[in-house]
């Protein structure tokens, strides 16, 4: 177990990610359990994971971005929900990894 607080890791992640802004120029706060793939491109998630793993000394051996991408985002006018075959990648997952010291497989 590592001595990183949930708030400390969340703050680092929110600082490392680019802001999410709506068409009306309002900022969106991404929830801890919200799929990051709904808001960010794959390159943003790769860069985030590298920063988090390095900053919190996480053993990333069990992490692969292919487990979380490609991600299907529901279109604005879509009537049916998007069906994803990949797992959601969340802020909470990074928090747990920082507290454990490794990425759970």
C-alpha positions as a Python dict, from the first residue, in 0.01 Angstrom:
ca = {
    (1, 'X'): (0, 0, 0),
    (2, 'X'): (119, 351, -81),
    (3, 'X'): (52, 667, 115),
    (4, 'X'): (-124, 863, -158),
    (5, 'X'): (-460, 1013, -72),
    (6, 'X'): (-755, 988, -305),
    (7, 'X'): (-781, 1367, -324),
    (8, 'X'): (-411, 1404, -409),
    (9, 'X'): (-431, 1157, -698),
    (10, 'X'): (-759, 1301, -831),
    (11, 'X'): (-614, 1653, -827),
    (12, 'X'): (-305, 1535, -1018),
    (13, 'X'): (-521, 1361, -1280),
    (14, 'X'): (-752, 1660, -1326),
    (15, 'X'): (-445, 1883, -1368),
    (16, 'X'): (-287, 1645, -1622),
    (17, 'X'): (-597, 1613, -1840),
    (18, 'X'): (-703, 1885, -2083),
    (19, 'X'): (-1022, 2070, -1989),
    (20, 'X'): (-1354, 1946, -2126),
    (21, 'X'): (-1569, 2226, -2263),
    (22, 'X'): (-1921, 2214, -2409),
    (23, 'X'): (-2037, 2387, -2726),
    (24, 'X'): (-2163, 2670, -2507),
    (25, 'X'): (-1812, 2707, -2354),
    (26, 'X'): (-1902, 2566, -2014),
    (27, 'X'): (-1652, 2349, -1832),
    (28, 'X'): (-1750, 1990, -1760),
    (29, 'X'): (-1622, 1816, -1450),
    (30, 'X'): (-1559, 1450, -1528),
    (31, 'X'): (-1679, 1225, -1246),
    (32, 'X'): (-1453, 975, -1074),
    (33, 'X'): (-1652, 682, -1215),
    (34, 'X'): (-1723, 832, -1558),
    (35, 'X'): (-1557, 662, -1856),
    (36, 'X'): (-1266, 883, -1956),
    (37, 'X'): (-1306, 754, -2311),
    (38, 'X'): (-1632, 951, -2338),
    (39, 'X'): (-1439, 1278, -2299),
    (40, 'X'): (-1081, 1224, -2417),
    (41, 'X'): (-894, 1094, -2718),
    (42, 'X'): (-675, 785, -2693),
    (43, 'X'): (-354, 991, -2703),
    (44, 'X'): (-473, 1193, -2402),
    (45, 'X'): (-534, 870, -2209),
    (46, 'X'): (-194, 729, -2303),
    (47, 'X'): (-17, 1047, -2191),
    (48, 'X'): (-223, 1056, -1872),
    (49, 'X'): (-141, 698, -1784),
    (50, 'X'): (232, 757, -1839),
    (51, 'X'): (225, 1067, -1617),
    (52, 'X'): (27, 897, -1340),
    (53, 'X'): (241, 581, -1344),
    (54, 'X'): (559, 788, -1320),
    (55, 'X'): (435, 1041, -1063),
    (56, 'X'): (297, 780, -823),
    (57, 'X'): (552, 505, -893),
    (58, 'X'): (290, 257, -1016),
    (59, 'X'): (395, -77, -1161),
    (60, 'X'): (215, -57, -1496),
    (61, 'X'): (293, -408, -1612),
    (62, 'X'): (-76, -509, -1606),
    (63, 'X'): (-192, -198, -1795),
    (64, 'X'): (-266, -201, -2168),
    (65, 'X'): (-457, 75, -2344),
    (66, 'X'): (-598, -191, -2579),
    (67, 'X'): (-816, -314, -2291),
    (68, 'X'): (-993, 22, -2295),
    (69, 'X'): (-995, 123, -2662),
    (70, 'X'): (-1145, 149, -2918),
    (71, 'X'): (-1438, 313, -2744),
    (72, 'X'): (-1768, 389, -2915),
    (73, 'X'): (-1910, 727, -2819),
    (74, 'X'): (-2284, 771, -2859),
    (75, 'X'): (-2365, 1021, -3131),
    (76, 'X'): (-2551, 1341, -3047),
    (77, 'X'): (-2861, 1237, -3246),
    (78, 'X'): (-2835, 864, -3175),
    (79, 'X'): (-3143, 701, -3029),
    (80, 'X'): (-2980, 379, -2919),
    (81, 'X'): (-2707, 367, -2655),
    (82, 'X'): (-2356, 281, -2768),
    (83, 'X'): (-2253, -77, -2697),
    (84, 'X'): (-1889, -102, -2597),
    (85, 'X'): (-1692, -422, -2587),
    (86, 'X'): (-1414, -258, -2388),
    (87, 'X'): (-1397, -170, -2019),
    (88, 'X'): (-1443, 185, -1900),
    (89, 'X'): (-1125, 360, -1785),
    (90, 'X'): (-1198, 589, -1488),
    (91, 'X'): (-1023, 830, -1256),
    (92, 'X'): (-1107, 597, -969),
    (93, 'X'): (-909, 317, -1135),
    (94, 'X'): (-598, 536, -1140),
    (95, 'X'): (-658, 631, -775),
    (96, 'X'): (-677, 265, -673),
    (97, 'X'): (-362, 186, -870),
    (98, 'X'): (-174, 471, -701),
    (99, 'X'): (-283, 351, -359),
    (100, 'X'): (-192, -13, -436),
    (101, 'X'): (130, 64, -622),
    (102, 'X'): (39, -147, -926),
    (103, 'X'): (-224, -168, -1199),
    (104, 'X'): (-467, -451, -1112),
    (105, 'X'): (-506, -709, -1387),
}
